[in-house]
Amino acid sequence: MNTSTINQIFSKLSKAIPAPKSDLTYINNYTLLVAVVLSAQSTDAQVNKATSDLFKKYDSPEKMVQLGLPGLINYVKSIGLYNAKAKNIISLSEILIEKHNSRVPNDFEMLCELPGVGRKTANVVMSVAFGHATIAVDTHVYRLSRRLNLSIGDTPDKVEMDLMNVVPTKYKKSAHHLLILHGRYTCKARNPLCEICVISKECIHYKNVIYGKIKNIL
């Protein structure tokens, strides 16, 4: 895909979504980190429902450790994989206290060392909390990147690298949220709303569907 088309994609998405931001509800950098850890293989709506009461009382590593694993599980048991996620949150909270003065580190590698934190979670925190130009690849970003032919990578890491290379610098800070929100509400996995999509003219998937070449791409 040429540079002009890529610019058109993100220009149009930026106009359609003028203030892109995470759908997760959080209070500070710590609660953002916890929310993103909880969001793996779960929806933001599910996480927000579970954390609405949790974050009112437990918004720091010290308070979370004091709450303890059984107490945390009571708050998040409606979320998928809650046992493993709760254990990771207690562990990462202890590490933040011991090694980072109870603060979420503004460092990608340090974030990735925390239990339950992979590249996607670290990239979200680096972007949302600290304003870095990172692109986290979740299922929406992965799907849209391939549908739009921004990447042919077959893993999230490969798609991330491709996007970092092709997304124009002016859109790098917002690209993650633009793609997620467009994928969540318009370019859905099973029934994409192509008829109202602002970037259908630039979309390889849409063109292929229109011409009857394929019925679905990821």
mmCIF file of N, CA and C in Angstrom, residues 3 28 37 59 75 78-79 83-84 102 104 159 164 180 183 197 204:
data_model
loop_
_atom_site.group_PDB
_atom_site.id
_atom_site.type_symbol
_atom_site.label_atom_id
_atom_site.label_comp_id
_atom_site.label_asym_id
_atom_site.label_seq_id
_atom_site.Cartn_x
_atom_site.Cartn_y
_atom_site.Cartn_z
ATOM 1 N N THR A 3 2.071 5.282 0.416
ATOM 2 C CA THR A 3 2.039 6.227 1.536
ATOM 3 C C THR A 3 0.814 7.125 1.495
ATOM 4 N N ASN A 28 -5.670 6.425 37.753
ATOM 5 C CA ASN A 28 -4.266 6.834 37.680
ATOM 6 C C ASN A 28 -3.495 5.786 36.883
ATOM 7 N N VAL A 37 -4.300 -5.224 32.296
ATOM 8 C CA VAL A 37 -4.023 -6.633 32.608
ATOM 9 C C VAL A 37 -5.323 -7.432 32.649
ATOM 10 N N ASP A 59 -6.648 1.894 44.842
ATOM 11 C CA ASP A 59 -6.080 2.599 43.694
ATOM 12 C C ASP A 59 -4.569 2.742 43.762
ATOM 13 N N TYR A 75 -13.759 -9.202 43.576
ATOM 14 C CA TYR A 75 -14.102 -8.073 42.707
ATOM 15 C C TYR A 75 -14.079 -8.449 41.225
ATOM 16 N N SER A 78 -15.973 -12.010 37.743
ATOM 17 C CA SER A 78 -16.843 -12.001 36.563
ATOM 18 C C SER A 78 -16.050 -11.918 35.262
ATOM 19 N N ILE A 79 -14.732 -11.725 35.388
ATOM 20 C CA ILE A 79 -13.857 -11.566 34.220
ATOM 21 C C ILE A 79 -13.182 -12.897 33.896
ATOM 22 N N ASN A 83 -8.609 -15.849 38.060
ATOM 23 C CA ASN A 83 -7.654 -16.349 39.050
ATOM 24 C C ASN A 83 -6.218 -15.967 38.692
ATOM 25 N N ALA A 84 -5.847 -16.261 37.446
ATOM 26 C CA ALA A 84 -4.488 -15.959 36.994
ATOM 27 C C ALA A 84 -4.244 -14.456 36.975
ATOM 28 N N SER A 102 6.571 2.205 44.204
ATOM 29 C CA SER A 102 5.110 2.143 44.049
ATOM 30 C C SER A 102 4.603 2.852 42.798
ATOM 31 N N VAL A 104 4.306 3.119 38.503
ATOM 32 C CA VAL A 104 4.363 2.381 37.236
ATOM 33 C C VAL A 104 5.533 2.934 36.435
ATOM 34 N N VAL A 159 2.822 -7.727 13.189
ATOM 35 C CA VAL A 159 1.907 -6.646 12.809
ATOM 36 C C VAL A 159 2.337 -5.346 13.480
ATOM 37 N N MET A 164 4.460 0.119 12.948
ATOM 38 C CA MET A 164 5.423 1.140 13.365
ATOM 39 C C MET A 164 6.215 1.669 12.178
ATOM 40 N N ILE A 180 -8.540 0.418 17.046
ATOM 41 C CA ILE A 180 -9.360 -0.332 18.002
ATOM 42 C C ILE A 180 -10.812 0.121 17.942
ATOM 43 N N GLY A 183 -12.482 -0.764 14.743
ATOM 44 C CA GLY A 183 -12.738 -2.199 14.708
ATOM 45 C C GLY A 183 -13.850 -2.628 15.647
ATOM 46 N N CYS A 197 -18.711 2.818 6.572
ATOM 47 C CA CYS A 197 -17.282 2.952 6.862
ATOM 48 C C CYS A 197 -16.675 4.122 6.086
ATOM 49 N N ILE A 204 -8.866 -2.845 1.215
ATOM 50 C CA ILE A 204 -8.689 -3.991 0.329
ATOM 51 C C ILE A 204 -9.776 -5.029 0.582
#
